Short mmCIF file of C-alpha atoms in Angstrom, two decimals:
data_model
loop_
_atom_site.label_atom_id
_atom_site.label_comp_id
_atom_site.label_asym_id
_atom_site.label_seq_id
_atom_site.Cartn_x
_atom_site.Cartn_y
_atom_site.Cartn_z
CA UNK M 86 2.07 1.33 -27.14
CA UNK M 87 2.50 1.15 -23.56
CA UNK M 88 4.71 -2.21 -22.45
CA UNK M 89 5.14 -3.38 -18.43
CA UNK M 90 7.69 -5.85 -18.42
CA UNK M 91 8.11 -7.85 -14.45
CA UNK M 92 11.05 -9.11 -13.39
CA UNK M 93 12.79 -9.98 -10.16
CA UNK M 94 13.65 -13.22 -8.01
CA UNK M 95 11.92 -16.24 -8.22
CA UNK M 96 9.40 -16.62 -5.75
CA UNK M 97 8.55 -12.80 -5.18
CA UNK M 98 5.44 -12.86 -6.72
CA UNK M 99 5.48 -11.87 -10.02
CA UNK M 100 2.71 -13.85 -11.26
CA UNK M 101 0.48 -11.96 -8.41
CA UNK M 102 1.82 -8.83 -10.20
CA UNK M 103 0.76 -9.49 -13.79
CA UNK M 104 -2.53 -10.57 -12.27
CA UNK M 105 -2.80 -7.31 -10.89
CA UNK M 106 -2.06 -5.86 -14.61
CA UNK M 107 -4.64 -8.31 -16.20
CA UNK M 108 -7.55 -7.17 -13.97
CA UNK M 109 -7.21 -3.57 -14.63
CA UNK M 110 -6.96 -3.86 -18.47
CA UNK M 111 -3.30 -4.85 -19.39
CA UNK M 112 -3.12 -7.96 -22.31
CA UNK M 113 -0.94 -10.04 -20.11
CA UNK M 114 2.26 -12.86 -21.21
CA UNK M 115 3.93 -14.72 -18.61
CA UNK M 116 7.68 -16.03 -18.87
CA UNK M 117 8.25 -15.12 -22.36
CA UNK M 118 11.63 -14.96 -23.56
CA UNK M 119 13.18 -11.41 -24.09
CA UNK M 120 13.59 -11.97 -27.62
CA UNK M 121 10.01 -12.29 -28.36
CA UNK M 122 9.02 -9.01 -26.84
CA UNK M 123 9.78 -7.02 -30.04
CA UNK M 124 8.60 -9.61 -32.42
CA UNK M 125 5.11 -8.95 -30.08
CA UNK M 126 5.38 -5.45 -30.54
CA UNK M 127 5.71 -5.33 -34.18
CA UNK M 128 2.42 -7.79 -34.32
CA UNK M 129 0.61 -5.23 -32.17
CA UNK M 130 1.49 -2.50 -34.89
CA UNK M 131 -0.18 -3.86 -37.57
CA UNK M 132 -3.18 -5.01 -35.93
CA UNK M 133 -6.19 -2.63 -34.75
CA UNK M 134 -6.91 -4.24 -31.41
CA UNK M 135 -7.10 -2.09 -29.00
CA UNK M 136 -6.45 -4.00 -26.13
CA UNK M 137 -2.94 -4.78 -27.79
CA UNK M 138 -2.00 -1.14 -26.95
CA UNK M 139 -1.41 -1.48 -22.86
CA UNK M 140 0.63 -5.50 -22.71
CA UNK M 141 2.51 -6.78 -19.85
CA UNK M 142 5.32 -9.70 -19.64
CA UNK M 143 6.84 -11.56 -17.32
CA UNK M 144 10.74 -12.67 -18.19
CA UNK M 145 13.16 -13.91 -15.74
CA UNK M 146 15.45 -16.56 -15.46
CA UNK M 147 13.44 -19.07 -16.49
CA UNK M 148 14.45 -18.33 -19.91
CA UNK M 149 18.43 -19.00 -19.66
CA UNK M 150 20.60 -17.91 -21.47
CA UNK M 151 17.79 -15.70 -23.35
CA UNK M 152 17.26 -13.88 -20.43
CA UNK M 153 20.86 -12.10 -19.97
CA UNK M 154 20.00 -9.85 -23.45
CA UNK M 155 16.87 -8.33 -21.06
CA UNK M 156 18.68 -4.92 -21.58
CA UNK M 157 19.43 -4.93 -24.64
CA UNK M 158 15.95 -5.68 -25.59
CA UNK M 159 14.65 -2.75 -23.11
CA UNK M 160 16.59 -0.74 -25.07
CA UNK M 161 15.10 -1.60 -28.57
CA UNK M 162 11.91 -1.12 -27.76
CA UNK M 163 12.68 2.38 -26.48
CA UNK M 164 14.26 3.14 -29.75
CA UNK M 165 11.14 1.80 -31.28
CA UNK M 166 8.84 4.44 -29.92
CA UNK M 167 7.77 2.01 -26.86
CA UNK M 168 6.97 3.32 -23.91
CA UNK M 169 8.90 0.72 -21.74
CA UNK M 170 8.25 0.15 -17.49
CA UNK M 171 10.19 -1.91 -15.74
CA UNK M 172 8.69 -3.33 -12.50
CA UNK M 173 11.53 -5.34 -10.08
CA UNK M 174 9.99 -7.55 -7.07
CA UNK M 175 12.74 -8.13 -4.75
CA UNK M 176 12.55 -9.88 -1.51
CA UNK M 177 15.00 -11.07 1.34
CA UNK M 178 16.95 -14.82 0.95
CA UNK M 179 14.92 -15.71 3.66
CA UNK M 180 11.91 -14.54 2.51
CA UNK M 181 12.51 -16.76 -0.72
CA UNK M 182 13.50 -19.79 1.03
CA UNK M 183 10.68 -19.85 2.91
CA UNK M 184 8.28 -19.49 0.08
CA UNK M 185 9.97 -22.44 -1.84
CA UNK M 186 9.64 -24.54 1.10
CA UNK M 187 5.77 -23.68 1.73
CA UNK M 188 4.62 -24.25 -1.76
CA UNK M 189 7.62 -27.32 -2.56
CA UNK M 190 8.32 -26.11 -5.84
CA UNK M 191 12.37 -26.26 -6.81
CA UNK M 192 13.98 -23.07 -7.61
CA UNK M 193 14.94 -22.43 -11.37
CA UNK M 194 18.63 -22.66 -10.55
CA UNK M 195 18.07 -25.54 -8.23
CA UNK M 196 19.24 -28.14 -10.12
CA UNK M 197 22.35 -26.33 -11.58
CA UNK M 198 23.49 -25.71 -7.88
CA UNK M 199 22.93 -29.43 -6.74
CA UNK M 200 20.42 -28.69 -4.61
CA UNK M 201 22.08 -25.89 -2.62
CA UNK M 202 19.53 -23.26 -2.44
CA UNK M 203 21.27 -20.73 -1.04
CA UNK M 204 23.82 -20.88 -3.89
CA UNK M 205 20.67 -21.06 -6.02
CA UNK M 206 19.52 -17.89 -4.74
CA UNK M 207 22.55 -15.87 -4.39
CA UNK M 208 23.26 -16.91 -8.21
CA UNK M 209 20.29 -15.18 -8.94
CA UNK M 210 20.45 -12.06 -7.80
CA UNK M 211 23.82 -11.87 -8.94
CA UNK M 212 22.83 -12.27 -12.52
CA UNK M 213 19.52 -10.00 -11.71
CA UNK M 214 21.95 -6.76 -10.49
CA UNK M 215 21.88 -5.18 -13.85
CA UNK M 216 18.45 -5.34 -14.97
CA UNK M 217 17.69 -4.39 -11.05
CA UNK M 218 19.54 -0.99 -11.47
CA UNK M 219 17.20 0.01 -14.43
CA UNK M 220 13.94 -0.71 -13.12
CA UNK M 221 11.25 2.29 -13.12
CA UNK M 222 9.48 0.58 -10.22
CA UNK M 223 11.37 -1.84 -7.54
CA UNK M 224 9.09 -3.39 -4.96
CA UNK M 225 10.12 -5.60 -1.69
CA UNK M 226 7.52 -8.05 -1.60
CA UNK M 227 9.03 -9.46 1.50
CA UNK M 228 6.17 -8.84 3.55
CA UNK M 229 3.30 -8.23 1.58
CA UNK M 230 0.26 -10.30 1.37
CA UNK M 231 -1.15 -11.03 -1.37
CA UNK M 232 -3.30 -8.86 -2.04
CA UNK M 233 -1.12 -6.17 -0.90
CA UNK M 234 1.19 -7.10 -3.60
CA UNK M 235 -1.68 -6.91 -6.25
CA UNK M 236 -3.10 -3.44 -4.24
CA UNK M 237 0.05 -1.98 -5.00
CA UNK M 238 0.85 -2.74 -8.64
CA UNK M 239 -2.07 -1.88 -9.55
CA UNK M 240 -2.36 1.60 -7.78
CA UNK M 241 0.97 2.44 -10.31
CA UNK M 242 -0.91 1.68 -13.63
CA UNK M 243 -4.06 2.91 -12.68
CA UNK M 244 -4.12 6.00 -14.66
CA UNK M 245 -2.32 6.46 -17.73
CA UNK M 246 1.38 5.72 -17.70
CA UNK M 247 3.45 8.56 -17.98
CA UNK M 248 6.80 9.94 -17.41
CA UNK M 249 5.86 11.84 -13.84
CA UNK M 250 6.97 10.21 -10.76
CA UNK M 251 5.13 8.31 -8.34
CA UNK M 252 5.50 9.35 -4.61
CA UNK M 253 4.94 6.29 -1.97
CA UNK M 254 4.78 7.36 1.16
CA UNK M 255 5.00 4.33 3.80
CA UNK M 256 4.97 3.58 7.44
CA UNK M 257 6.27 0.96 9.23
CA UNK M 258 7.11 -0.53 12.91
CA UNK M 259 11.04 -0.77 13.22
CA UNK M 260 10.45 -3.91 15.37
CA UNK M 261 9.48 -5.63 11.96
CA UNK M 262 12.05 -4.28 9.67
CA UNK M 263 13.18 -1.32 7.23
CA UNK M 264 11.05 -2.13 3.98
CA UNK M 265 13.50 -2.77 1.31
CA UNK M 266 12.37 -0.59 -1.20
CA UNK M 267 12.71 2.41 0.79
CA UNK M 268 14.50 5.39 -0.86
CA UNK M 269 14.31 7.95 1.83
CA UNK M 270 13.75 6.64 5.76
CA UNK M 271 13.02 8.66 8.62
CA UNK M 272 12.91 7.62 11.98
CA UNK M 273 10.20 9.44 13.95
CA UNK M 274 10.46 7.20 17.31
CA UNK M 275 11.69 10.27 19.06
CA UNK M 276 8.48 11.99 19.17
CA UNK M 277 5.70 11.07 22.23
CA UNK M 278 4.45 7.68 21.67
CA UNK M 279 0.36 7.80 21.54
CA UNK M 280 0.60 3.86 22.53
CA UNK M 281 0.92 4.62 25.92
CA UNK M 282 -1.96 6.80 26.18
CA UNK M 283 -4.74 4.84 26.97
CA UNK M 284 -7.33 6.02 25.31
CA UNK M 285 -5.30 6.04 22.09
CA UNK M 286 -3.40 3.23 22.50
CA UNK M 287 -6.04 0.86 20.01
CA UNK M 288 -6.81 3.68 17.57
CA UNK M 289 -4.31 4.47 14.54
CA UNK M 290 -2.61 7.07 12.58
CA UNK M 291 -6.01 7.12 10.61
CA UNK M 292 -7.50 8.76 13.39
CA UNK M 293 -8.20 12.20 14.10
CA UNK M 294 -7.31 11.83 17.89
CA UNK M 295 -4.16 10.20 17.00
CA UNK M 296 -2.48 12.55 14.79
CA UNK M 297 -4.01 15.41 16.77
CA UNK M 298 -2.00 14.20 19.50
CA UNK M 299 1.18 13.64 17.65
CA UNK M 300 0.90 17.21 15.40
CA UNK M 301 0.31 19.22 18.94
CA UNK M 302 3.60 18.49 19.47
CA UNK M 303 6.39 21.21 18.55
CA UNK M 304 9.00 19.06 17.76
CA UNK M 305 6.22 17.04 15.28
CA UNK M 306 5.80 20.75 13.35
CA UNK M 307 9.00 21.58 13.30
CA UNK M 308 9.90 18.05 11.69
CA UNK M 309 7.30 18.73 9.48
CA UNK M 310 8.37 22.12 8.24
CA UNK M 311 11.91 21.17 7.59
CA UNK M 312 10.41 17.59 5.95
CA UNK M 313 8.36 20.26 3.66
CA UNK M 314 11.32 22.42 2.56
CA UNK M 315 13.74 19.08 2.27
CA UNK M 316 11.30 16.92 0.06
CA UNK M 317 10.12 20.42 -2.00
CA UNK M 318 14.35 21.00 -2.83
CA UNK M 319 14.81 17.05 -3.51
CA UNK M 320 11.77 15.95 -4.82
CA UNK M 321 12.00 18.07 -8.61
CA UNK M 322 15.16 17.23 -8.69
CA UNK M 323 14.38 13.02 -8.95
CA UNK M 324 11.53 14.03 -11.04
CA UNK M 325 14.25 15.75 -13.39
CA UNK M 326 16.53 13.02 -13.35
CA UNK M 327 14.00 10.76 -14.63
CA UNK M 328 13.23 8.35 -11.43
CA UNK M 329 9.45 7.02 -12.34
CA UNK M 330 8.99 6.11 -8.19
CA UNK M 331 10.42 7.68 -5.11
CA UNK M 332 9.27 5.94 -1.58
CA UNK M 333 9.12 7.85 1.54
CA UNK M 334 9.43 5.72 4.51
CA UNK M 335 8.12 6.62 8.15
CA UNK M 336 9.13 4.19 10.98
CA UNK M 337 8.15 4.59 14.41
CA UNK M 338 7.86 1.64 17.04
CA UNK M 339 5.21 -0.27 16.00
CA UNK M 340 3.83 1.32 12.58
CA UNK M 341 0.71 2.34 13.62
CA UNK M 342 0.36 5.95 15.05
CA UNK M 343 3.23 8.58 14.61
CA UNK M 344 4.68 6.74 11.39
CA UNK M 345 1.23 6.54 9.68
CA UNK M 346 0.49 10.49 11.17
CA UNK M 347 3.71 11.53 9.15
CA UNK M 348 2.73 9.29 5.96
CA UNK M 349 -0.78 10.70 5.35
CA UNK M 350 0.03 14.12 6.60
CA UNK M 351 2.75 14.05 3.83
CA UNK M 352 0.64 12.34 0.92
CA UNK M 353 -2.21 15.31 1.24
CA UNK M 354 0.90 17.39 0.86
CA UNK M 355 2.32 15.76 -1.96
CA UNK M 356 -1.46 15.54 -3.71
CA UNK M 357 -2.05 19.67 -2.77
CA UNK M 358 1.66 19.99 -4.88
CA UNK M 359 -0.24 18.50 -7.75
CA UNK M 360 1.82 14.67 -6.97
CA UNK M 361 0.82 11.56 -8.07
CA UNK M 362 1.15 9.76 -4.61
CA UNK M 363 -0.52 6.83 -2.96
CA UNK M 364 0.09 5.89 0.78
CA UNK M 365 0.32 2.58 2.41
CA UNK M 366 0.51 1.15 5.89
CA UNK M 367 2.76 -2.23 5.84
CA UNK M 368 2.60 -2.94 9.83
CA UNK M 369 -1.34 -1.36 10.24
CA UNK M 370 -2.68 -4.45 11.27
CA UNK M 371 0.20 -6.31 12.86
CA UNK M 372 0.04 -7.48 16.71
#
């Protein structure tokens, strides 16, 4: 049996994410207790329904008290033969607040905090730190539409899950902000800036003109090359310690030509190594 269970702070879209699961074939629960999870799982065993075999869940602090034994339940099912995924969404207090104040629903802890938010919030992410530092999969919904959130759960369950690593390569304008799930970040603003080259300054990274101009650059191939040799030493090394996703981050000015250049140049790399690896462009169509 193959279990995803989502987690994370309220508010950062976790029933987008089981959504995601549910229209690519996943039997889908949302906010059921920890305790329950098993109890599912031994159902499943001793019924022949296929489409028991791939389930998803959504627990979080909804449940209470039942939610602190989260890792202890992880652990059973792993015991049990499971194979167990942990997806985290995570997003910025501000990023919360704002989404509780657009759709005027009250935070879980709301109520226990008399109303302060920000106590509500912090409280939560306190109590979410150890379950956070076990995920397979973490995921900074901070600035993701929605349907970039479901794009991107979905692109790590579309094939059969497995113990091999996902690469993510990324790019991203610094004038909008690191992404929060970033592992490894590098900063390729130093290199000539196609933006102020007028007859590239509307096209993208996607283009061939655009990362012709950026590759013809030395400096671009010799970051490259050392990029190659780095991520070939470091990469098998995750892969051994057990990390299900690494995310390779490439921020430039905007996030539209030399940080998207780097990130597609890098996932044909990672897909000629024989890497499962998607790409995707967070700032692509920002002003």
């Amino acid at each position: 049996m193959e279990f995803i269970i989502i987690t994370g702070m309220s508010g950062s879209g976790k029933s987008t994410a089981i959504n995601a699961l549910e229209d690519i074939g996943f039997f889908c629960i949302d906010n059921i207790p920890p305790q329950l999870i098993p109890k599912f799982s031994a159902i499943c065993a001793q019924v022949e329904d296929e489409r028991l075999k791939k389930a998803a869940f959504v627990t979080d602090i909804r449940g209470g008290e039942m939610f602190l034994g989260l890792n202890g339940i992880i652990d059973e099912l792993k015991r049990s033969g499971v194979n167990v995924k942990v997806i985290f969404l995570n997003a910025s207090d501000d990023a919360i607040k704002r989404r509780y104040k657009e759709t005027r629903r009250l935070h879980p802890l709301f109520n226990t905090e008399d109303g302060n938010m920000d106590k509500a919030v912090g409280d939560e992410r306190e109590i979410l730190a150890p379950i956070a530092e076990i995920a397979d999969y973490t995921i900074d919904t901070g600035m993701l539409s929605t349907a970039e959130l479901k794009q991107a759960v979905a692109n790590l369950f579309l094939d059969k899950m497995s113990d091999s690593m996902l690469v993510k390569c990324t790019s991203f304008g610094f004038k909008f902000g690191i992404p929060g799930d970033a592992d490894l970040v590098f900063d390729v603003r130093f290199l000539p800036n196609p933006f102020y080259i007028p007859e590239l300054k509307a096209k993208t990274g996607l283009q061939s003109e655009v990362r012709d101009f950026v590759m013809k650059n030395e400096t671009a191939q010799e970051l490259e090359r050392r990029l190659k040799e780095l991520l070939e030493f470091l990469i098998p090394r995750y892969v051994a310690e057990g990390k299900s996703q690494l995310v390779i981050a490439f921020g430039c000015t905007g996030g539209k030509h030399r940080s998207v250049t780097f990130a597609e140049r890098l996932l044909e790399q990672l897909k000629a190594s024989g890497y499962k690896a998607t790409v995707f462009h967070r700032d692509l169509s920002k002003k």
